Amino acid sequence: MQTLGNFKLPPFFNYPPYFTLQPVRDTREKQVQLWKELILDYCKTQKISVIGLEEEFPLFSNPAIERSLTHEAREAFLAALVSEGRAEWLDKGHRKCLILWHRIQDWADILLNFVKDNGLEDSVMTVEEIRSGPESRGTDLQGVDRIILMRALKLLEHKGKLAIFKGTSADDEGIKFSR
């Protein structure tokens, strides 16, 4: 089995036709599903949150079989993730894509469990402490993309679960958790 660093690649990754968008609808649907799962799994294990469509990305080519995904295929696979709420385009030109290996609501739930598990109700933390503090080590929150974290925090603020306080810079925003 081929690997990419410590990530095990699925068997289809060595099958040249999967690097070309398939014309038959049923085959294409299976192909898109396999690629969506691969992109999400890879991004989660490698903690990658943004994929640039025109940038080098390890999954977009397989030198062993001398194949690369076309721009059209890359966009199709990412657009399929966007349509399921598992990714968002970061620009109008669809050149950068935010990958949500957890949906924003799931990130919000992870945050609430994190607060409860660490006894942080009624306490104040900075956004940076949530991303890199000792409590977050070994959790999905460790190193989470700031855009994703802020979206989850704003969702929880909207639901009355916390308050976001502006600091003097974007790095020192405070979060006051509620019970």
CSV table of C-alpha atoms in Angstrom, one decimal:
chain,number,residue,atom,x,y,z
A,1,MET,CA,0.0,0.0,0.0
A,2,GLN,CA,1.3,3.4,-1.0
A,3,THR,CA,1.7,6.1,1.7
A,4,LEU,CA,2.2,9.8,1.7
A,5,GLY,CA,4.3,10.5,4.8
A,6,ASN,CA,2.4,8.6,7.5
A,7,PHE,CA,-0.9,8.6,5.6
A,8,LYS,CA,-2.0,5.4,3.9
A,9,LEU,CA,-3.4,6.1,0.4
A,10,PRO,CA,-6.4,4.1,-0.8
A,11,PRO,CA,-6.0,1.6,-3.7
A,12,PHE,CA,-7.8,3.8,-6.2
A,13,PHE,CA,-5.0,6.3,-5.9
A,14,ASN,CA,-2.9,4.0,-8.0
A,15,TYR,CA,-5.6,3.6,-10.7
A,16,PRO,CA,-4.9,6.1,-13.5
A,17,PRO,CA,-8.6,6.6,-14.6
A,18,TYR,CA,-9.4,8.1,-11.2
A,19,PHE,CA,-7.2,11.0,-12.1
A,20,THR,CA,-9.5,11.9,-15.0
A,21,LEU,CA,-13.1,12.9,-14.5
A,22,GLN,CA,-15.2,10.0,-15.6
A,23,PRO,CA,-17.9,10.6,-18.3
A,24,VAL,CA,-20.4,7.9,-17.1
A,25,ARG,CA,-22.6,9.3,-14.4
A,26,ASP,CA,-22.5,6.3,-12.0
A,27,THR,CA,-18.8,5.9,-12.3
A,28,ARG,CA,-18.2,9.6,-11.8
A,29,GLU,CA,-20.4,9.6,-8.7
A,30,LYS,CA,-18.3,6.8,-7.2
A,31,GLN,CA,-15.1,8.6,-8.2
A,32,VAL,CA,-16.3,11.9,-6.6
A,33,GLN,CA,-17.3,10.1,-3.4
A,34,LEU,CA,-13.9,8.4,-3.1
A,35,TRP,CA,-12.0,11.7,-3.7
A,36,LYS,CA,-14.2,13.5,-1.2
A,37,GLU,CA,-13.4,10.9,1.5
A,38,LEU,CA,-9.7,10.9,0.6
A,39,ILE,CA,-9.5,14.7,0.8
A,40,LEU,CA,-11.3,14.9,4.1
A,41,ASP,CA,-9.3,12.1,5.7
A,42,TYR,CA,-6.0,13.4,4.5
A,43,CYS,CA,-6.8,17.0,5.6
A,44,LYS,CA,-7.9,15.8,9.0
A,45,THR,CA,-4.9,13.6,9.7
A,46,GLN,CA,-2.5,16.3,8.4
A,47,LYS,CA,-4.4,19.2,10.0
A,48,ILE,CA,-4.7,21.0,6.6
A,49,SER,CA,-7.6,23.5,6.4
A,50,VAL,CA,-7.0,25.3,3.2
A,51,ILE,CA,-6.4,23.9,-0.3
A,52,GLY,CA,-5.3,26.2,-3.1
A,53,LEU,CA,-6.7,25.0,-6.4
A,54,GLU,CA,-3.7,26.2,-8.4
A,55,GLU,CA,-1.1,25.3,-5.7
A,56,GLU,CA,0.8,22.0,-5.2
A,57,PHE,CA,-1.2,19.7,-3.0
A,58,PRO,CA,0.1,16.1,-2.4
A,59,LEU,CA,-3.2,14.4,-3.3
A,60,PHE,CA,-3.5,16.1,-6.7
A,61,SER,CA,-0.8,14.1,-8.3
A,62,ASN,CA,0.7,10.6,-8.2
A,63,PRO,CA,4.2,10.5,-9.6
A,64,ALA,CA,4.3,6.7,-9.3
A,65,ILE,CA,1.7,6.4,-12.1
A,66,GLU,CA,2.6,9.7,-13.7
A,67,ARG,CA,-0.9,11.2,-13.2
A,68,SER,CA,-2.2,14.5,-12.0
A,69,LEU,CA,-5.7,15.8,-11.5
A,70,THR,CA,-6.8,18.4,-14.0
A,71,HIS,CA,-8.0,21.8,-12.8
A,72,GLU,CA,-11.5,20.7,-13.7
A,73,ALA,CA,-11.3,17.6,-11.6
A,74,ARG,CA,-9.8,19.4,-8.6
A,75,GLU,CA,-12.6,22.0,-8.8
A,76,ALA,CA,-15.3,19.3,-9.2
A,77,PHE,CA,-14.1,17.3,-6.1
A,78,LEU,CA,-13.8,20.4,-3.9
A,79,ALA,CA,-17.2,21.8,-5.2
A,80,ALA,CA,-18.8,18.4,-4.2
A,81,LEU,CA,-17.4,19.0,-0.7
A,82,VAL,CA,-18.8,22.6,-0.7
A,83,SER,CA,-22.2,21.3,-1.7
A,84,GLU,CA,-22.3,19.0,1.3
A,85,GLY,CA,-21.2,21.7,3.8
A,86,ARG,CA,-17.8,20.1,4.2
A,87,ALA,CA,-15.8,22.9,2.5
A,88,GLU,CA,-16.3,26.6,1.6
A,89,TRP,CA,-14.8,28.7,-1.1
A,90,LEU,CA,-12.7,31.5,0.4
A,91,ASP,CA,-12.8,33.6,-2.7
A,92,LYS,CA,-15.2,34.4,-5.6
A,93,GLY,CA,-12.8,32.9,-8.2
A,94,HIS,CA,-12.8,29.5,-6.4
A,95,ARG,CA,-9.0,29.4,-6.1
A,96,LYS,CA,-8.9,28.7,-2.3
A,97,CYS,CA,-11.0,26.2,-0.4
A,98,LEU,CA,-11.5,25.9,3.3
A,99,ILE,CA,-11.8,22.2,4.2
A,100,LEU,CA,-14.2,21.4,7.1
A,101,TRP,CA,-13.3,17.9,8.2
A,102,HIS,CA,-15.8,18.7,10.9
A,103,ARG,CA,-18.8,20.8,10.0
A,104,ILE,CA,-19.0,24.2,11.8
A,105,GLN,CA,-21.8,22.9,14.1
A,106,ASP,CA,-19.6,19.9,14.9
A,107,TRP,CA,-16.7,22.2,15.8
A,108,ALA,CA,-19.1,24.1,18.0
A,109,ASP,CA,-20.0,20.9,19.8
A,110,ILE,CA,-16.3,20.0,20.1
A,111,LEU,CA,-15.7,23.4,21.7
A,112,LEU,CA,-18.6,23.0,24.2
A,113,ASN,CA,-17.3,19.5,25.2
A,114,PHE,CA,-13.8,21.0,25.5
A,115,VAL,CA,-15.1,23.7,27.9
A,116,LYS,CA,-17.1,21.2,30.0
A,117,ASP,CA,-14.3,18.5,30.1
A,118,ASN,CA,-11.8,21.1,31.3
A,119,GLY,CA,-14.1,22.9,33.7
A,120,LEU,CA,-13.8,26.1,31.8
A,121,GLU,CA,-17.4,27.3,32.3
A,122,ASP,CA,-17.5,30.9,33.5
A,123,SER,CA,-13.9,31.4,32.5
A,124,VAL,CA,-12.2,33.6,30.0
A,125,MET,CA,-9.7,32.3,27.4
A,126,THR,CA,-8.1,33.9,24.3
A,127,VAL,CA,-8.7,32.4,20.9
A,128,GLU,CA,-5.0,31.6,20.8
A,129,GLU,CA,-5.2,29.7,24.1
A,130,ILE,CA,-8.0,27.6,22.7
A,131,ARG,CA,-5.8,26.8,19.6
A,132,SER,CA,-2.5,26.2,21.4
A,133,GLY,CA,-3.0,26.1,25.2
A,134,PRO,CA,-2.1,23.0,27.2
A,135,GLU,CA,-5.8,22.0,27.5
A,136,SER,CA,-6.1,21.7,23.7
A,137,ARG,CA,-3.0,19.5,23.2
A,138,GLY,CA,-3.9,16.2,21.6
A,139,THR,CA,-7.4,17.4,20.7
A,140,ASP,CA,-8.9,18.4,17.3
A,141,LEU,CA,-8.7,22.0,18.6
A,142,GLN,CA,-4.9,22.0,18.8
A,143,GLY,CA,-3.8,24.1,15.9
A,144,VAL,CA,-7.3,24.5,14.4
A,145,ASP,CA,-7.5,27.0,11.6
A,146,ARG,CA,-8.4,30.4,13.0
A,147,ILE,CA,-11.2,31.0,10.4
A,148,ILE,CA,-12.9,27.7,11.4
A,149,LEU,CA,-12.5,28.4,15.1
A,150,MET,CA,-14.0,31.9,14.8
A,151,ARG,CA,-17.0,30.6,12.8
A,152,ALA,CA,-17.7,28.0,15.5
A,153,LEU,CA,-17.2,30.6,18.3
A,154,LYS,CA,-19.6,33.0,16.5
A,155,LEU,CA,-22.2,30.3,16.1
A,156,LEU,CA,-22.0,29.6,19.9
A,157,GLU,CA,-22.1,33.3,20.6
A,158,HIS,CA,-25.3,33.5,18.5
A,159,LYS,CA,-26.7,30.7,20.6
A,160,GLY,CA,-25.8,32.5,23.9
A,161,LYS,CA,-23.2,30.0,25.0
A,162,LEU,CA,-20.3,32.5,25.1
A,163,ALA,CA,-19.3,36.1,24.5
A,164,ILE,CA,-16.5,37.3,22.3
A,165,PHE,CA,-14.6,40.3,23.5
A,166,LYS,CA,-12.5,42.3,21.1
A,167,GLY,CA,-8.9,42.8,22.2
A,168,THR,CA,-6.3,45.3,20.9
A,169,SER,CA,-5.4,42.9,18.1
A,170,ALA,CA,-7.0,39.9,16.4
A,171,ASP,CA,-4.7,37.6,18.3
A,172,ASP,CA,-6.0,38.6,21.8
A,173,GLU,CA,-9.8,38.3,21.4
A,174,GLY,CA,-11.2,37.0,24.7
A,175,ILE,CA,-13.9,34.3,25.0
A,176,LYS,CA,-16.1,34.2,28.0
A,177,PHE,CA,-17.9,30.9,28.3
A,178,SER,CA,-21.3,30.5,29.9
A,179,ARG,CA,-22.7,27.7,32.0
